[in-house]
Amino acid sequence: MSSLSLKQKLKSIAILTVGGYGVFALVNVFKCNEKFYKQVVMPLMHRLDPEKAHELAIFIAKHRLIPKSSYKDPAVLKCNFFGKQLSNPVGLAAGFDKHGEAIIGLRDVGFGFVEVGSVTPNPQLGNDKPRLFRLKEDKAVVNRYGFNSIGHDRVVESLDDIRNVHHLNYTFGVNLGKNKSSADSINDYVEGVKKFAPFADYLVINVSSPNTPGLRALQTKVALEALLKAVVETRNNLSQVTKPYLLLKLAPDLSYEECKDIAEVLKKKSCKVDGLIVCNSTVERPESLQSDHKSESGGLSGLPLNDVSTKMISEMHKLTDGMMIVGVGGIFSGKDAYNKIKAGASVVQLYTGMVYEGPPIVTKVKRELAELLMADGYTNVTEAVGKDLQQ
Ligand SMILES: Cc1cc2nc3c(=O)[nH]c(=O)nc-3n(C[C@H](O)[C@H](O)[C@H](O)COP(=O)(O)O)c2cc1C
């Protein structure tokens, strides 16, 4: 055998090997293989700067380059969300698709619904970079984006296109924030209600992000009452026939007394929103955190928030006599979602889980949740809502 033919043979073997791996990788990426994403794709993504990886993920979702999930949602996961039938109760939490660019791609991933935002009235850049940190050892993220937003008008254009050009009949909400420099916080939310009412199924009054100075003070009794009165009245006076539902998103750092005050405000007719989102990221730093980035300022999300959020869901469920709750915080498995549902959440959302496991986490959570529900004899997820509180 000549040395040239040996070289050629080695080259062929190399091409076959690399090509084989390439095909193997592509098949696994497009089949949304859970293990492959967790062990190969996401660690590769994590070689990128976190904010760049977020931008890349949005680009991929926006251009619908994420493979469509082939998982067919089982009947046990069907649920009613403010009169809309969802094929499953697992939604995407606010903060991923801040500008409403990627809703259709995110539906393809298998989310039952998507929440866009937070959106501020005027465009603003948010905080200086770096402002997003992975806490790998803790399966957590710290962010201090500070409401980077392209502003109401441009997000409205995008949503108008989705509803009126693509005729998308899919449930999504818009999470409303306020501008950092705003002199009139209440007006920022009122404007948001008016602007997004024609497009969104629900609107979120977000007074719980930790990265806008003074924002969380809007959760205190007097301020909250004034804010909720204004947004409820604005929504009720809209001329459109189908009006959006209003949800209030709360921080996990509220004391029990503060939660009680909020529940009292929510019982007033003039402040009656339709549901709660429990909860946003936390400013607390549990002792258990291992990662180098644990001391970065901002909101901590992911696994360390899981139990905190579940506990708060059951507290708010009791304090509000069973108000509709969207449960969010640290969901990585079907069991995490199930615990929140049994604590009183009607539907759930996740974000940080996707940072670590990629889009296949959506199918994994749904599949495991369906198995758990059926094992406990439920025929529908709604039957399990608040079950832990009734025992
Ligand atoms: C990078 C990042 C940005 C976020 N931005 C927002 C936001 O703009 N508005 C908001 O209400 N919540 C925002 N959140 C909070 C999430 O919606 C969610 O409440 C929180 O992360 C807990 O869920 P998780 O543990 O599944 O991520 C953000 C979270 C992350 C990780």
Coordinates of C-alpha atoms and ligand atoms in Angstrom, one line a residue, residues 93-96 98 115 117-118 132 141 143 145 147 175 206 208-209 249 279-281 301-303 305 328-331 349-353, ligand 1:
A93 CA -42.2 33.4 31.6
A94 CA -41.6 37.1 30.9
G95 CA -38.1 38.3 30.1
F96 CA -37.1 35.8 27.4
K98 CA -38.9 40.9 25.7
E115 CA -45.6 36.0 27.9
G117 CA -42.0 41.7 27.9
S118 CA -41.5 43.5 30.1
L132 CA -26.8 38.6 33.0
V141 CA -29.3 32.9 36.8
N143 CA -30.1 39.2 35.8
Y145 CA -31.3 43.9 32.7
F147 CA -36.1 46.7 31.5
N175 CA -45.9 42.1 30.7
N206 CA -45.3 44.0 36.9
S208 CA -41.9 43.1 41.2
S209 CA -38.7 43.3 39.0
K249 CA -46.9 39.9 39.2
C279 CA -43.3 35.1 41.5
N280 CA -40.5 37.2 40.0
S281 CA -36.8 36.7 40.7
S301 CA -34.0 32.9 39.3
G302 CA -33.9 29.1 38.8
L303 CA -33.6 26.2 41.2
L305 CA -36.3 29.9 43.9
V328 CA -43.4 30.4 38.3
G329 CA -40.0 30.0 39.8
G330 CA -37.4 27.2 39.5
I331 CA -39.3 24.7 37.4
Q349 CA -44.3 29.2 33.6
L350 CA -40.6 28.7 33.3
Y351 CA -37.6 30.5 32.0
T352 CA -34.3 29.6 33.7
G353 CA -34.8 25.9 33.1
Ligands
LIG1 C1 -32.9 36.9 32.2 C2 -34.2 37.1 32.8 C3 -34.9 38.3 32.5 C4 -36.2 38.5 33.1 N1 -36.9 39.6 32.8 C5 -38.1 39.7 33.3 C6 -39.0 40.8 32.9 O1 -38.6 41.6 32.0 N2 -40.2 41.0 33.5 C7 -40.6 40.1 34.4 O2 -41.8 40.2 34.9 N3 -39.9 39.0 34.8 C8 -38.7 38.8 34.2 N4 -37.9 37.7 34.6 C9 -38.4 36.8 35.7 C10 -39.1 35.6 35.1 O3 -40.2 35.9 34.4 C11 -39.5 34.6 36.2 O4 -40.5 35.3 37.0 C12 -38.3 34.2 37.1 O5 -37.2 34.1 36.4 C13 -38.6 32.9 37.8 O6 -38.8 31.8 36.9 P1 -37.6 30.8 36.5 O7 -37.0 30.4 37.8 O8 -38.3 29.7 35.8 O9 -36.7 31.6 35.6 C14 -36.7 37.5 34.0 C15 -35.9 36.4 34.3 C16 -34.7 36.2 33.7 C17 -33.9 34.9 34.1

